[in-house]
Amino acid sequence: MADIKYEITETIGVLAESNKGWYKELNLISWNDRAPKYDIRDWSPDHEKMGKGVTLSREELIELKKLLNSMDL
Amino acid sequence: MADIKYEITETIGVLAESNKGWYKELNLISWNDRAPKYDIRDWSPDHEKMGKGVTLSREELIELKKLLNSMDL
């Protein structure tokens, strides 16, 4: 990850804490100085290390919200 | 990915179609014969190739739903 520049422009919320103390978070992140996108990903407590995740546009997040609200969770 | 066994046990919905024709989907997937988990990920049209993604428990999906409903999307 050393050559990927990122800036967490907004921390929206935490979905869970893992056994090893990492957090699964929804954030707004700017990758390589581009416009920030929504991002669901595991992070170490200091946000220095990241796990795999997905990046989502606002439109994708709206679709996801619709799907979740249509589910019997 | 050759040594990871997976089965899409439920296709819940599509969030977006990418320029290259892949789909960003929310599915319920069983990895290596374990109990199925929710999963947000890019897929080729035939579900033969996958991109990076996140796996979420039911509890994490509920937290995500709460977060999304609290946002001004």
Tab-separated table of N, CA and C in Angstrom:
chain	number	residue	atom	x	y	z
A	1	MET	N	0.825	-1.203	0.000
A	1	MET	CA	0.000	0.000	0.000
A	1	MET	C	0.863	1.258	0.000
A	2	ALA	N	2.201	1.101	-0.004
A	2	ALA	CA	3.079	2.242	0.234
A	2	ALA	C	2.915	3.331	-0.815
A	3	ASP	N	2.558	2.944	-2.044
A	3	ASP	CA	2.493	3.949	-3.095
A	3	ASP	C	1.078	4.446	-3.362
A	4	ILE	N	0.154	4.106	-2.495
A	4	ILE	CA	-1.187	4.657	-2.620
A	4	ILE	C	-1.355	5.749	-1.572
A	5	LYS	N	-1.689	6.931	-2.045
A	5	LYS	CA	-1.899	8.044	-1.137
A	5	LYS	C	-3.394	8.116	-0.825
A	6	TYR	N	-3.715	8.254	0.435
A	6	TYR	CA	-5.136	8.358	0.771
A	6	TYR	C	-5.324	9.340	1.913
A	7	GLU	N	-6.486	9.941	1.921
A	7	GLU	CA	-6.841	10.822	3.023
A	7	GLU	C	-8.294	10.538	3.406
A	8	ILE	N	-8.506	10.215	4.671
A	8	ILE	CA	-9.876	10.006	5.145
A	8	ILE	C	-10.480	11.378	5.381
A	9	THR	N	-11.386	11.757	4.504
A	9	THR	CA	-11.928	13.110	4.596
A	9	THR	C	-13.127	13.169	5.548
A	10	GLU	N	-13.778	12.023	5.767
A	10	GLU	CA	-14.854	11.990	6.753
A	10	GLU	C	-15.006	10.581	7.305
A	11	THR	N	-15.001	10.454	8.617
A	11	THR	CA	-15.283	9.159	9.237
A	11	THR	C	-16.780	9.133	9.543
A	12	ILE	N	-17.480	8.242	8.858
A	12	ILE	CA	-18.941	8.242	8.961
A	12	ILE	C	-19.410	7.343	10.093
A	13	GLY	N	-18.793	6.166	10.214
A	13	GLY	CA	-19.211	5.306	11.306
A	13	GLY	C	-18.483	3.982	11.322
A	14	VAL	N	-18.633	3.264	12.430
A	14	VAL	CA	-17.985	1.971	12.626
A	14	VAL	C	-19.044	0.878	12.568
A	15	LEU	N	-18.788	-0.153	11.776
A	15	LEU	CA	-19.736	-1.259	11.660
A	15	LEU	C	-19.460	-2.350	12.680
A	16	ALA	N	-18.193	-2.544	13.015
A	16	ALA	CA	-17.826	-3.622	13.928
A	16	ALA	C	-16.375	-3.478	14.348
A	17	GLU	N	-16.047	-4.106	15.482
A	17	GLU	CA	-14.654	-4.241	15.892
A	17	GLU	C	-14.287	-5.715	15.791
A	18	SER	N	-13.141	-6.004	15.168
A	18	SER	CA	-12.745	-7.402	14.990
A	18	SER	C	-12.005	-7.915	16.223
A	19	ASN	N	-11.746	-9.221	16.209
A	19	ASN	CA	-11.020	-9.840	17.331
A	19	ASN	C	-9.651	-9.213	17.542
A	20	LYS	N	-9.006	-8.810	16.450
A	20	LYS	CA	-7.654	-8.272	16.584
A	20	LYS	C	-7.658	-6.768	16.823
A	21	GLY	N	-8.821	-6.199	17.088
A	21	GLY	CA	-8.886	-4.786	17.441
A	21	GLY	C	-9.009	-3.840	16.264
A	22	TRP	N	-9.135	-4.406	15.064
A	22	TRP	CA	-9.365	-3.553	13.893
A	22	TRP	C	-10.828	-3.167	13.817
A	23	TYR	N	-11.103	-2.110	13.070
A	23	TYR	CA	-12.474	-1.638	12.929
A	23	TYR	C	-12.915	-1.711	11.481
A	24	LYS	N	-14.136	-2.183	11.271
A	24	LYS	CA	-14.738	-2.128	9.944
A	24	LYS	C	-15.523	-0.834	9.876
A	25	GLU	N	-15.115	0.054	8.979
A	25	GLU	CA	-15.642	1.418	8.977
A	25	GLU	C	-16.220	1.827	7.630
A	26	LEU	N	-17.169	2.736	7.708
A	26	LEU	CA	-17.644	3.444	6.510
A	26	LEU	C	-17.058	4.850	6.570
A	27	ASN	N	-16.274	5.173	5.558
A	27	ASN	CA	-15.612	6.482	5.515
A	27	ASN	C	-15.766	7.109	4.140
A	28	LEU	N	-15.435	8.378	4.091
A	28	LEU	CA	-15.303	9.071	2.818
A	28	LEU	C	-13.802	9.285	2.634
A	29	ILE	N	-13.244	8.721	1.556
A	29	ILE	CA	-11.791	8.694	1.383
A	29	ILE	C	-11.390	9.241	0.022
A	30	SER	N	-10.395	10.094	0.032
A	30	SER	CA	-9.791	10.572	-1.205
A	30	SER	C	-8.563	9.711	-1.508
A	31	TRP	N	-8.587	9.010	-2.654
A	31	TRP	CA	-7.453	8.176	-3.074
A	31	TRP	C	-6.642	8.949	-4.103
A	32	ASN	N	-5.345	9.042	-3.859
A	32	ASN	CA	-4.438	9.714	-4.809
A	32	ASN	C	-4.947	11.091	-5.237
A	33	ASP	N	-5.413	11.835	-4.247
A	33	ASP	CA	-5.857	13.221	-4.459
A	33	ASP	C	-7.093	13.354	-5.345
A	34	ARG	N	-7.743	12.231	-5.656
A	34	ARG	CA	-8.977	12.333	-6.441
A	34	ARG	C	-10.159	12.695	-5.538
A	35	ALA	N	-11.296	12.958	-6.143
A	35	ALA	CA	-12.495	13.295	-5.373
A	35	ALA	C	-12.827	12.152	-4.412
A	36	PRO	N	-13.213	12.457	-3.190
A	36	PRO	CA	-13.461	11.403	-2.203
A	36	PRO	C	-14.625	10.491	-2.598
A	37	LYS	N	-14.470	9.208	-2.251
A	37	LYS	CA	-15.527	8.228	-2.487
A	37	LYS	C	-15.836	7.517	-1.172
A	38	TYR	N	-17.037	6.967	-1.093
A	38	TYR	CA	-17.383	6.181	0.091
A	38	TYR	C	-16.613	4.874	0.076
A	39	ASP	N	-16.337	4.352	1.262
A	39	ASP	CA	-15.426	3.220	1.365
A	39	ASP	C	-15.757	2.393	2.611
A	40	ILE	N	-15.948	1.084	2.410
A	40	ILE	CA	-16.164	0.161	3.532
A	40	ILE	C	-14.941	-0.739	3.618
A	41	ARG	N	-14.268	-0.752	4.781
A	41	ARG	CA	-12.955	-1.372	4.868
A	41	ARG	C	-12.568	-1.576	6.332
A	42	ASP	N	-11.683	-2.573	6.551
A	42	ASP	CA	-11.107	-2.778	7.885
A	42	ASP	C	-9.894	-1.888	8.078
A	43	TRP	N	-9.779	-1.333	9.277
A	43	TRP	CA	-8.664	-0.442	9.599
A	43	TRP	C	-8.056	-0.816	10.952
A	44	SER	N	-6.741	-0.648	11.049
A	44	SER	CA	-6.100	-0.743	12.359
A	44	SER	C	-6.547	0.475	13.177
A	45	PRO	N	-6.443	0.382	14.506
A	45	PRO	CA	-6.974	1.453	15.367
A	45	PRO	C	-6.419	2.833	15.014
A	46	ASP	N	-5.189	2.933	14.549
A	46	ASP	CA	-4.589	4.239	14.239
A	46	ASP	C	-4.773	4.641	12.776
A	47	HIS	N	-5.530	3.858	12.026
A	47	HIS	CA	-5.758	4.120	10.593
A	47	HIS	C	-4.469	4.072	9.773
A	48	GLU	N	-3.425	3.414	10.302
A	48	GLU	CA	-2.164	3.308	9.561
A	48	GLU	C	-2.190	2.121	8.598
A	49	LYS	N	-2.917	1.069	8.970
A	49	LYS	CA	-2.981	-0.119	8.114
A	49	LYS	C	-4.424	-0.365	7.701
A	50	MET	N	-4.577	-0.804	6.439
A	50	MET	CA	-5.925	-1.074	5.954
A	50	MET	C	-6.048	-2.491	5.428
A	51	GLY	N	-7.261	-3.036	5.479
A	51	GLY	CA	-7.553	-4.327	4.874
A	51	GLY	C	-8.219	-4.122	3.524
A	52	LYS	N	-8.703	-5.206	2.950
A	52	LYS	CA	-9.419	-5.089	1.690
A	52	LYS	C	-10.767	-4.423	1.923
A	53	GLY	N	-11.296	-3.834	0.881
A	53	GLY	CA	-12.580	-3.180	1.031
A	53	GLY	C	-13.185	-2.856	-0.303
A	54	VAL	N	-14.316	-2.187	-0.252
A	54	VAL	CA	-14.949	-1.712	-1.474
A	54	VAL	C	-15.110	-0.212	-1.407
A	55	THR	N	-14.981	0.392	-2.564
A	55	THR	CA	-15.195	1.818	-2.734
A	55	THR	C	-16.513	1.990	-3.479
A	56	LEU	N	-17.308	2.935	-3.010
A	56	LEU	CA	-18.651	3.110	-3.566
A	56	LEU	C	-18.911	4.569	-3.883
A	57	SER	N	-19.561	4.792	-5.010
A	57	SER	CA	-20.000	6.149	-5.335
A	57	SER	C	-21.246	6.473	-4.506
A	58	ARG	N	-21.638	7.730	-4.527
A	58	ARG	CA	-22.854	8.126	-3.822
A	58	ARG	C	-24.059	7.368	-4.384
A	59	GLU	N	-24.102	7.214	-5.709
A	59	GLU	CA	-25.216	6.514	-6.336
A	59	GLU	C	-25.266	5.044	-5.886
A	60	GLU	N	-24.071	4.425	-5.782
A	60	GLU	CA	-24.025	3.028	-5.345
A	60	GLU	C	-24.467	2.894	-3.893
A	61	LEU	N	-24.101	3.884	-3.079
A	61	LEU	CA	-24.492	3.858	-1.674
A	61	LEU	C	-26.006	4.011	-1.544
A	62	ILE	N	-26.602	4.818	-2.403
A	62	ILE	CA	-28.056	4.986	-2.387
A	62	ILE	C	-28.741	3.674	-2.790
A	63	GLU	N	-28.189	2.989	-3.798
A	63	GLU	CA	-28.746	1.691	-4.200
A	63	GLU	C	-28.627	0.680	-3.070
A	64	LEU	N	-27.468	0.727	-2.394
A	64	LEU	CA	-27.236	-0.189	-1.270
A	64	LEU	C	-28.241	0.075	-0.157
A	65	LYS	N	-28.485	1.344	0.106
A	65	LYS	CA	-29.459	1.712	1.138
A	65	LYS	C	-30.850	1.176	0.787
A	66	LYS	N	-31.231	1.315	-0.485
A	66	LYS	CA	-32.534	0.797	-0.918
A	66	LYS	C	-32.619	-0.714	-0.715
A	67	LEU	N	-31.535	-1.405	-1.115
A	67	LEU	CA	-31.509	-2.862	-0.957
A	67	LEU	C	-31.649	-3.260	0.507
A	68	LEU	N	-30.875	-2.601	1.370
A	68	LEU	CA	-30.880	-2.967	2.792
A	68	LEU	C	-32.252	-2.715	3.403
A	69	ASN	N	-32.890	-1.624	2.964
A	69	ASN	CA	-34.212	-1.313	3.518
A	69	ASN	C	-35.294	-2.247	2.983
A	70	SER	N	-34.985	-2.957	1.881
A	70	SER	CA	-35.963	-3.901	1.342
A	70	SER	C	-35.787	-5.299	1.948
A	71	MET	N	-34.697	-5.478	2.717
A	71	MET	CA	-34.398	-6.791	3.293
A	71	MET	C	-35.001	-6.931	4.690
A	72	ASP	N	-35.235	-8.158	5.058
A	72	ASP	CA	-35.784	-8.457	6.383
A	72	ASP	C	-34.614	-8.759	7.325
A	73	LEU	N	-33.915	-7.711	7.739
A	73	LEU	CA	-32.706	-7.901	8.560
A	73	LEU	C	-33.037	-7.917	10.049
B	1	MET	N	-7.217	-16.764	-6.995
B	1	MET	CA	-8.501	-17.130	-6.391
B	1	MET	C	-8.792	-18.627	-6.581
B	2	ALA	N	-7.866	-19.328	-7.268
B	2	ALA	CA	-8.165	-20.698	-7.682
B	2	ALA	C	-8.432	-21.625	-6.504
B	3	ASP	N	-7.812	-21.362	-5.352
B	3	ASP	CA	-7.969	-22.290	-4.243
B	3	ASP	C	-9.011	-21.843	-3.213
B	4	ILE	N	-9.795	-20.835	-3.570
B	4	ILE	CA	-10.892	-20.446	-2.698
B	4	ILE	C	-12.186	-20.972	-3.295
B	5	LYS	N	-12.880	-21.758	-2.518
B	5	LYS	CA	-14.155	-22.299	-2.983
B	5	LYS	C	-15.267	-21.371	-2.510
B	6	TYR	N	-16.149	-21.021	-3.413
B	6	TYR	CA	-17.258	-20.166	-2.990
B	6	TYR	C	-18.537	-20.579	-3.684
B	7	GLU	N	-19.633	-20.304	-3.036
B	7	GLU	CA	-20.938	-20.553	-3.623
B	7	GLU	C	-21.832	-19.368	-3.302
B	8	ILE	N	-22.383	-18.750	-4.340
B	8	ILE	CA	-23.326	-17.655	-4.124
B	8	ILE	C	-24.663	-18.275	-3.762
B	9	THR	N	-25.027	-18.182	-2.502
B	9	THR	CA	-26.246	-18.850	-2.057
B	9	THR	C	-27.473	-17.973	-2.278
B	10	GLU	N	-27.271	-16.655	-2.373
B	10	GLU	CA	-28.395	-15.771	-2.692
B	10	GLU	C	-27.877	-14.509	-3.356
B	11	THR	N	-28.441	-14.170	-4.499
B	11	THR	CA	-28.109	-12.893	-5.129
B	11	THR	C	-29.157	-11.883	-4.670
B	12	ILE	N	-28.708	-10.892	-3.907
B	12	ILE	CA	-29.655	-9.961	-3.282
B	12	ILE	C	-29.925	-8.772	-4.188
B	13	GLY	N	-28.862	-8.242	-4.817
B	13	GLY	CA	-29.118	-7.127	-5.708
B	13	GLY	C	-27.856	-6.563	-6.325
B	14	VAL	N	-28.045	-5.738	-7.330
B	14	VAL	CA	-26.937	-5.107	-8.051
B	14	VAL	C	-26.885	-3.629	-7.684
B	15	LEU	N	-25.696	-3.139	-7.331
B	15	LEU	CA	-25.541	-1.724	-6.976
B	15	LEU	C	-25.185	-0.881	-8.187
B	16	ALA	N	-24.437	-1.481	-9.118
B	16	ALA	CA	-23.997	-0.709	-10.280
B	16	ALA	C	-23.388	-1.640	-11.317
B	17	GLU	N	-23.345	-1.149	-12.562
B	17	GLU	CA	-22.613	-1.847	-13.619
B	17	GLU	C	-21.427	-0.973	-13.980
B	18	SER	N	-20.243	-1.559	-14.068
B	18	SER	CA	-19.039	-0.780	-14.370
B	18	SER	C	-18.859	-0.622	-15.865
B	19	ASN	N	-17.902	0.220	-16.246
B	19	ASN	CA	-17.605	0.445	-17.662
B	19	ASN	C	-17.258	-0.850	-18.391
B	20	LYS	N	-16.572	-1.756	-17.698
B	20	LYS	CA	-16.131	-2.982	-18.357
B	20	LYS	C	-17.189	-4.087	-18.287
B	21	GLY	N	-18.400	-3.735	-17.823
B	21	GLY	CA	-19.491	-4.700	-17.836
B	21	GLY	C	-19.583	-5.562	-16.597
B	22	TRP	N	-18.721	-5.287	-15.602
B	22	TRP	CA	-18.817	-6.018	-14.347
B	22	TRP	C	-19.927	-5.410	-13.493
B	23	TYR	N	-20.381	-6.197	-12.544
B	23	TYR	CA	-21.455	-5.735	-11.663
B	23	TYR	C	-20.975	-5.674	-10.217
B	24	LYS	N	-21.332	-4.591	-9.539
B	24	LYS	CA	-21.097	-4.503	-8.095
B	24	LYS	C	-22.351	-5.025	-7.413
B	25	GLU	N	-22.210	-6.112	-6.687
B	25	GLU	CA	-23.387	-6.820	-6.172
B	25	GLU	C	-23.344	-7.030	-4.664
B	26	LEU	N	-24.531	-7.108	-4.100
B	26	LEU	CA	-24.679	-7.584	-2.721
B	26	LEU	C	-25.222	-9.004	-2.793
B	27	ASN	N	-24.448	-9.944	-2.271
B	27	ASN	CA	-24.835	-11.352	-2.300
B	27	ASN	C	-24.658	-11.985	-0.931
B	28	LEU	N	-25.213	-13.158	-0.810
B	28	LEU	CA	-24.943	-14.008	0.345
B	28	LEU	C	-24.065	-15.139	-0.186
B	29	ILE	N	-22.852	-15.246	0.345
B	29	ILE	CA	-21.866	-16.176	-0.217
B	29	ILE	C	-21.292	-17.089	0.851
B	30	SER	N	-21.219	-18.353	0.519
B	30	SER	CA	-20.538	-19.322	1.374
B	30	SER	C	-19.114	-19.496	0.875
B	31	TRP	N	-18.125	-19.165	1.737
B	31	TRP	CA	-16.711	-19.305	1.390
B	31	TRP	C	-16.176	-20.582	2.010
B	32	ASN	N	-15.585	-21.434	1.187
B	32	ASN	CA	-14.973	-22.671	1.674
B	32	ASN	C	-15.933	-23.485	2.539
B	33	ASP	N	-17.160	-23.577	2.077
B	33	ASP	CA	-18.191	-24.398	2.739
B	33	ASP	C	-18.588	-23.905	4.123
B	34	ARG	N	-18.167	-22.701	4.481
B	34	ARG	CA	-18.607	-22.162	5.781
B	34	ARG	C	-19.987	-21.534	5.642
B	35	ALA	N	-20.554	-21.150	6.767
B	35	ALA	CA	-21.874	-20.514	6.760
B	35	ALA	C	-21.822	-19.263	5.890
B	36	PRO	N	-22.846	-19.014	5.101
B	36	PRO	CA	-22.826	-17.865	4.186
B	36	PRO	C	-22.772	-16.532	4.909
B	37	LYS	N	-22.049	-15.577	4.296
B	37	LYS	CA	-21.977	-14.213	4.822
B	37	LYS	C	-22.366	-13.237	3.710
B	38	TYR	N	-22.791	-12.063	4.121
B	38	TYR	CA	-23.101	-11.028	3.138
B	38	TYR	C	-21.811	-10.523	2.525
B	39	ASP	N	-21.881	-10.073	1.294
B	39	ASP	CA	-20.669	-9.753	0.546
B	39	ASP	C	-20.963	-8.684	-0.503
B	40	ILE	N	-20.176	-7.612	-0.492
B	40	ILE	CA	-20.279	-6.560	-1.512
B	40	ILE	C	-19.016	-6.614	-2.353
B	41	ARG	N	-19.164	-6.801	-3.668
B	41	ARG	CA	-17.999	-7.116	-4.502
B	41	ARG	C	-18.345	-6.930	-5.973
B	42	ASP	N	-17.297	-6.688	-6.787
B	42	ASP	CA	-17.459	-6.636	-8.236
B	42	ASP	C	-17.363	-8.051	-8.804
B	43	TRP	N	-18.207	-8.304	-9.803
B	43	TRP	CA	-18.232	-9.625	-10.444
B	43	TRP	C	-18.267	-9.460	-11.960
B	44	SER	N	-17.619	-10.394	-12.660
B	44	SER	CA	-17.809	-10.462	-14.111
B	44	SER	C	-19.244	-10.951	-14.365
B	45	PRO	N	-19.766	-10.701	-15.560
B	45	PRO	CA	-21.169	-11.032	-15.833
B	45	PRO	C	-21.530	-12.493	-15.548
B	46	ASP	N	-20.590	-13.421	-15.752
B	46	ASP	CA	-20.894	-14.833	-15.540
B	46	ASP	C	-20.549	-15.310	-14.116
B	47	HIS	N	-20.154	-14.377	-13.250
B	47	HIS	CA	-19.777	-14.713	-11.865
B	47	HIS	C	-18.552	-15.629	-11.805
B	48	GLU	N	-17.751	-15.674	-12.891
B	48	GLU	CA	-16.554	-16.512	-12.882
B	48	GLU	C	-15.363	-15.773	-12.280
B	49	LYS	N	-15.327	-14.446	-12.436
B	49	LYS	CA	-14.218	-13.659	-11.891
B	49	LYS	C	-14.752	-12.658	-10.891
B	50	MET	N	-13.966	-12.456	-9.821
B	50	MET	CA	-14.386	-11.515	-8.790
B	50	MET	C	-13.323	-10.460	-8.543
B	51	GLY	N	-13.770	-9.285	-8.118
B	51	GLY	CA	-12.856	-8.243	-7.688
B	51	GLY	C	-12.738	-8.247	-6.174
B	52	LYS	N	-12.068	-7.233	-5.649
B	52	LYS	CA	-11.958	-7.118	-4.196
B	52	LYS	C	-13.313	-6.735	-3.612
B	53	GLY	N	-13.486	-7.038	-2.359
B	53	GLY	CA	-14.750	-6.709	-1.739
B	53	GLY	C	-14.698	-6.841	-0.234
B	54	VAL	N	-15.833	-6.643	0.383
B	54	VAL	CA	-15.930	-6.837	1.826
B	54	VAL	C	-17.007	-7.862	2.131
B	55	THR	N	-16.718	-8.632	3.167
B	55	THR	CA	-17.665	-9.602	3.680
B	55	THR	C	-18.231	-9.049	4.977
B	56	LEU	N	-19.522	-9.186	5.149
B	56	LEU	CA	-20.185	-8.587	6.303
B	56	LEU	C	-21.093	-9.604	6.985
B	57	SER	N	-21.091	-9.584	8.297
B	57	SER	CA	-22.045	-10.403	9.045
B	57	SER	C	-23.409	-9.720	9.011
B	58	ARG	N	-24.429	-10.424	9.445
B	58	ARG	CA	-25.767	-9.842	9.515
B	58	ARG	C	-25.759	-8.621	10.444
B	59	GLU	N	-25.038	-8.728	11.546
B	59	GLU	CA	-24.981	-7.619	12.501
B	59	GLU	C	-24.319	-6.391	11.864
B	60	GLU	N	-23.262	-6.631	11.089
B	60	GLU	CA	-22.569	-5.514	10.430
B	60	GLU	C	-23.465	-4.871	9.372
B	61	LEU	N	-24.253	-5.710	8.697
B	61	LEU	CA	-25.158	-5.177	7.685
B	61	LEU	C	-26.249	-4.322	8.338
B	62	ILE	N	-26.694	-4.735	9.508
B	62	ILE	CA	-27.696	-3.950	10.246
B	62	ILE	C	-27.101	-2.605	10.664
B	63	GLU	N	-25.853	-2.614	11.135
B	63	GLU	CA	-25.191	-1.353	11.500
B	63	GLU	C	-25.033	-0.453	10.275
B	64	LEU	N	-24.671	-1.076	9.150
B	64	LEU	CA	-24.514	-0.310	7.906
B	64	LEU	C	-25.841	0.323	7.500
B	65	LYS	N	-26.903	-0.438	7.620
B	65	LYS	CA	-28.235	0.077	7.286
B	65	LYS	C	-28.580	1.280	8.168
B	66	LYS	N	-28.283	1.168	9.460
B	66	LYS	CA	-28.542	2.295	10.373
B	66	LYS	C	-27.755	3.524	9.944
B	67	LEU	N	-26.468	3.312	9.634
B	67	LEU	CA	-25.619	4.431	9.214
B	67	LEU	C	-26.180	5.095	7.958
B	68	LEU	N	-26.537	4.261	6.961
B	68	LEU	CA	-27.008	4.815	5.689
B	68	LEU	C	-28.315	5.586	5.886
B	69	ASN	N	-29.170	5.084	6.771
B	69	ASN	CA	-30.439	5.772	7.007
B	69	ASN	C	-30.258	7.059	7.809
B	70	SER	N	-29.102	7.184	8.463
B	70	SER	CA	-28.839	8.411	9.222
B	70	SER	C	-28.158	9.473	8.356
B	71	MET	N	-27.759	9.077	7.149
B	71	MET	CA	-27.032	9.999	6.267
B	71	MET	C	-27.990	10.751	5.347
B	72	ASP	N	-27.554	11.882	4.911
B	72	ASP	CA	-28.352	12.706	3.997
B	72	ASP	C	-27.917	12.380	2.565
B	73	LEU	N	-28.339	11.215	2.067
B	73	LEU	CA	-27.882	10.757	0.737
B	73	LEU	C	-28.797	11.252	-0.377
